[in-house]
Every structure is written in C-alpha cells, then in structure tokens.
Amino acid sequence: MKSINLIFAAVLAAAPAAMGQALPDLGDVSQSEMSPLQERRFGEGIMREIRTDPSYSDDAEITDYLNAIGNKLAAAGSDARQEFNFFLINDPQVNAFALPGGFIGVNSGLLLTAQSESELAGVVSHEIGHVVQRHFARMLVAQKESQLTSLAALAVAILAARANSQLSQAAIVGSQASSVQSQLNFTRANEQEADRVGLQILEKSGFDPEGMVTFFERMMRATRFYETAAPSYLRTHPLTTDRIADMQNRAHNLPYRQVPDSLEFQLMRAKIKAAQDSPQESVAFFENSLKERKYLSEAATRYGLVAALLRVRAYARATQELQALRKSVPSSPIIETLAAQVYTASGDNATAFQTYRDALRKYPAYRALVYNYADMLLRNRQPEEALKLVESRMQYASADYQLYQLQAQCYAALNKSLQQHRALAESYYRLGNIRGAIEQLMLAQKSGDGDFYQQSSVDARLRELRSVDSEMRKEGRDKR
Ligand SMILES: [Zn+2]
C-alpha cells in the first residue's frame, strides 16, 4: 500500500518551489484513523511552510492576543489534551482556518470585519469545533485509498488559498488544488457540527452566542451582493440558509447576554488598521474618527492615531496624543510598548529606556516589550544587558524560538561564534527544522572558540539531534 508521504512528494513536486519540500513523513495512515500525534505532526509540517510565507505574521502582540482568546475558548471545549496554537495571517480577506493538529490561522481581515469580540470569538469557536470533533481524522478515514491524495493536497490547497497576495502562485496550483478541493472541504454535516460545538464553546466561555449568528448573517448578506468576490471564508466553509437558521435557533434559545469588548480586542484592531493603508491615509482615518466620534473605543482610536503618526514621523504630536491616551485608560502593556517605540523613534533614548524598564517591571512576561527592549539594547551596543534580559526570560519560555534568535544576535555582537551558532541551532530546533539545527551545531564545532565545557555541550547536542533525525528518517522508510 502506498504511504502518504509518497503522495505528498508527488503533490508537492507539482507545487511551487516556495512551498518547500519538508512536509512530514506520516507513515502509512491509510489503514486506520490518524492518531492525534500524527495529526499534530502533519499540522507542524504545514506550519513550517506557512511560516516562510510573507503573509505569515509573528507579531508578538497580535499573536499573544489571539492565543489568549483562543485558549480561553479552547478551554471551554471538551478535550483538554488537545494543544492549540493560534496565528495571524496578514491578509485583508475575511478568513480563518483550522489545520490538522490544532493550528488555527486568523486573517487580519477577519479581525477588522468582526464588529465585536464575540463575533471574532464565534468564528474562532467554529474552527475549534472542527478540531475537537477531529474532522480531519474523520475525513481521512472516510476516504478510499484512491482519494488519499486529498489530504496531501489539502496542505497545498490551504497554502494556495491563503496566499491570496500571490494570486499567480495560487493559479499554478489551482489546477491541481481545485480538482480535489471538493473532497477537501469539510462536509455539510461537519460544518453544522462545528457550528453546534462552537456555539456551546462560545456560551460556556462567557461570550455572546449571538455574535456567531450576526457575523455569519453579515457574511451571507455580503455573498448576495458580491457573488464572484465572496470572502475566502465562504469557499472553505460554505454557508447555507439551513446553517444560518440552525444557528439562529440554537442561539436564540440561549440566555441573552451583553458582553463588552476587551480593550485588547479594540487595540489590536486599531494596530492592524493603522498599519494597513498608506501612512497619510491612516492618520486621516483616525483623525476623522476622533473628530466625528465615529468609533467603538475612543482609547483604541487614539492608540491607532499614535501608531499612524509614528509612520509619518510626526513625533511631537504622537507624544502629545500618547499622554492623553495614557491618562484615559488604565495602564496597559500594549500602550507602554507603543510609547517606548515613539520615544525610540523620536531619538529620546533616555525616556525610551526608562519606559521599557518601568513597563518590564510591571509586565515582565510581555513578549513585545522583551523583544523590543533587547533589540534597542543591541542597537545601542549593550549586548551584555540584552543577553541578561533574554536569558532571564528563557527560564520561563524555553520553547520561544524568537528568544533564541535574539540570544544569537547578542552572542554575535559579543564575538562569541560558538555560542551564536548554538543559539541559532536551538532556535531552528524549536521551529521544527532539525536539519538546520544540525548545520548550525556543525558550524559551532568549527567556530574555533568556546571553552571545553561549551564544546562538549555542542558535541552532545549534535549527537542527540542526529539521532532524532535518523530516527525520523528510519520511521519513514520502514512504513513505506
Ligand atoms: Zn467550518
């Protein structure tokens, strides 16, 4: 029986080179249901591809916000063993999608289109519904062997549909991807199940269940008018009047609940909006909103204005608006991060340093503050200070590949070549790039510096990763 990795190879050979070749070896999954571990590995493989795409964003603030709300929702789902990771795609199209293994992507366009946090939570809950009901595994087991290509093509199709900015790329795969698209889509029953589970999750986690209904109703109305340019969400989650009616019935039977949006939700939307248009357009947009009082949150609108003013380098005004903003809301790490950026950009290093130090005392785990401050220290030739900051965070966030990247930059600035490559290796390892990690460890061996202890540690780590690598390759061969 053909193993799925051969099919991957065939499908991916036809895909654009940019999509890479590194989808994981799954062994033979055609005979039984995919195990949760296989599903997770498959998802990790797709994530490695997605991270190399220009539309993928690792913005620490928005990513952390999405994970905060996503994990709160997931905790209300039933399966506590399922791990979830939420990530941002910079794409104005309204879309959200689940990958096998609990990886859930949210387009920036969805954040801007959602009129309330409950609406956003509704769409995310629906995706969580697909994951906890294990629709990927069930889709696979329902397929005959001849149709197994669909799961492999699913990776390609998701990547192609998502890479909206590169329409030509999508067109290349389009021919292959669309021919299997119908088999890839979740069934209508899957969609209704995800709606049902999503609605329960929404209600259990304290959001307004009506949020899901109002969002899907708006999507439905949009399709009527823009038949050809239907939001990409609808291509992967076909909406029917049945589905909407079902949702309406269920939601209306739940107690009415008015849930105020969090400040974080409004601030993250303003952040996306402020970065989206041209700098001048952004300033004009937020100025007008404030003048005409056309906003859901005055604080978030002012935050957006400061971010836009930063883009046009109007630092004096940005500082002024910042002071007004700080007075109007309780202290927030999001606002302090922007404040430090304003002071840094305007050349007021003393105030910027002070802002970072004060904010980090209050919010030591806030990633954007840690990354930005380390970066500023590096640019101001204080690599020892930067290293101290980065390593103090590593104790609490040992899986954070970005901390290892910063650590590598610190060692580079300190001319410590062995440790620089060692840190890069750890960063690659955490991104699932074992080969890249091995390469860096070999460079570390050749670096010609480092003490005996460090050299032995590199040797030991290299042996360890080589054995992981050969183990993974062997698994693939045996199953073939
Ligand atoms: Zn769906």
mmCIF file with all atom_site columns, N, CA and C and ligand atoms in Angstrom, residues 126-127 130 186 190-191 194 233 236-237 243, ligand 1:
data_model
loop_
_atom_site.group_PDB
_atom_site.id
_atom_site.type_symbol
_atom_site.label_atom_id
_atom_site.label_alt_id
_atom_site.label_comp_id
_atom_site.label_asym_id
_atom_site.label_entity_id
_atom_site.label_seq_id
_atom_site.pdbx_PDB_ins_code
_atom_site.Cartn_x
_atom_site.Cartn_y
_atom_site.Cartn_z
_atom_site.occupancy
_atom_site.B_iso_or_equiv
_atom_site.pdbx_formal_charge
_atom_site.auth_seq_id
_atom_site.auth_comp_id
_atom_site.auth_asym_id
_atom_site.auth_atom_id
_atom_site.pdbx_PDB_model_num
ATOM   1  N  N  . HIS A 1 126 ? -15.908 28.157 16.029 1.00 0.00 ? 126 HIS A N  1
ATOM   2  C  CA . HIS A 1 126 ? -16.292 27.240 14.953 1.00 0.00 ? 126 HIS A CA 1
ATOM   3  C  C  . HIS A 1 126 ? -15.063 26.430 14.504 1.00 0.00 ? 126 HIS A C  1
ATOM   4  N  N  . GLU A 1 127 ? -13.921 27.089 14.367 1.00 0.00 ? 127 GLU A N  1
ATOM   5  C  CA . GLU A 1 127 ? -12.694 26.394 13.960 1.00 0.00 ? 127 GLU A CA 1
ATOM   6  C  C  . GLU A 1 127 ? -12.263 25.393 15.035 1.00 0.00 ? 127 GLU A C  1
ATOM   7  N  N  . HIS A 1 130 ? -14.145 22.245 14.658 1.00 0.00 ? 130 HIS A N  1
ATOM   8  C  CA . HIS A 1 130 ? -13.590 21.298 13.676 1.00 0.00 ? 130 HIS A CA 1
ATOM   9  C  C  . HIS A 1 130 ? -12.483 20.458 14.308 1.00 0.00 ? 130 HIS A C  1
ATOM   10 N  N  . PHE A 1 186 ? -14.711 20.367 4.299  1.00 0.00 ? 186 PHE A N  1
ATOM   11 C  CA . PHE A 1 186 ? -15.480 19.639 5.279  1.00 0.00 ? 186 PHE A CA 1
ATOM   12 C  C  . PHE A 1 186 ? -16.879 19.436 4.715  1.00 0.00 ? 186 PHE A C  1
ATOM   13 N  N  . ASN A 1 190 ? -20.161 18.213 8.824  1.00 0.00 ? 190 ASN A N  1
ATOM   14 C  CA . ASN A 1 190 ? -19.020 18.728 9.598  1.00 0.00 ? 190 ASN A CA 1
ATOM   15 C  C  . ASN A 1 190 ? -19.250 20.176 9.974  1.00 0.00 ? 190 ASN A C  1
ATOM   16 N  N  . GLU A 1 191 ? -19.700 20.956 8.987  1.00 0.00 ? 191 GLU A N  1
ATOM   17 C  CA . GLU A 1 191 ? -19.900 22.393 9.226  1.00 0.00 ? 191 GLU A CA 1
ATOM   18 C  C  . GLU A 1 191 ? -20.945 22.616 10.315 1.00 0.00 ? 191 GLU A C  1
ATOM   19 N  N  . ALA A 1 194 ? -19.513 21.724 13.658 1.00 0.00 ? 194 ALA A N  1
ATOM   20 C  CA . ALA A 1 194 ? -18.597 22.770 14.140 1.00 0.00 ? 194 ALA A CA 1
ATOM   21 C  C  . ALA A 1 194 ? -19.389 23.975 14.649 1.00 0.00 ? 194 ALA A C  1
ATOM   22 N  N  . TYR A 1 233 ? -13.462 32.999 3.184  1.00 0.00 ? 233 TYR A N  1
ATOM   23 C  CA . TYR A 1 233 ? -14.010 32.155 4.240  1.00 0.00 ? 233 TYR A CA 1
ATOM   24 C  C  . TYR A 1 233 ? -15.115 31.244 3.708  1.00 0.00 ? 233 TYR A C  1
ATOM   25 N  N  . THR A 1 236 ? -14.178 27.937 1.932  1.00 0.00 ? 236 THR A N  1
ATOM   26 C  CA . THR A 1 236 ? -13.789 26.783 2.736  1.00 0.00 ? 236 THR A CA 1
ATOM   27 C  C  . THR A 1 236 ? -14.863 26.385 3.747  1.00 0.00 ? 236 THR A C  1
ATOM   28 N  N  . HIS A 1 237 ? -15.788 27.284 4.015  1.00 0.00 ? 237 HIS A N  1
ATOM   29 C  CA . HIS A 1 237 ? -16.881 26.961 4.939  1.00 0.00 ? 237 HIS A CA 1
ATOM   30 C  C  . HIS A 1 237 ? -18.195 27.378 4.295  1.00 0.00 ? 237 HIS A C  1
ATOM   31 N  N  . ARG A 1 243 ? -27.872 26.361 7.559  1.00 0.00 ? 243 ARG A N  1
ATOM   32 C  CA . ARG A 1 243 ? -26.876 26.520 8.618  1.00 0.00 ? 243 ARG A CA 1
ATOM   33 C  C  . ARG A 1 243 ? -27.204 27.739 9.451  1.00 0.00 ? 243 ARG A C  1
HETATM 34 ZN ZN . ZN  B 2 .   ? -16.092 25.242 9.013  1.00 0.00 ? 1   ZN  B ZN 1
#
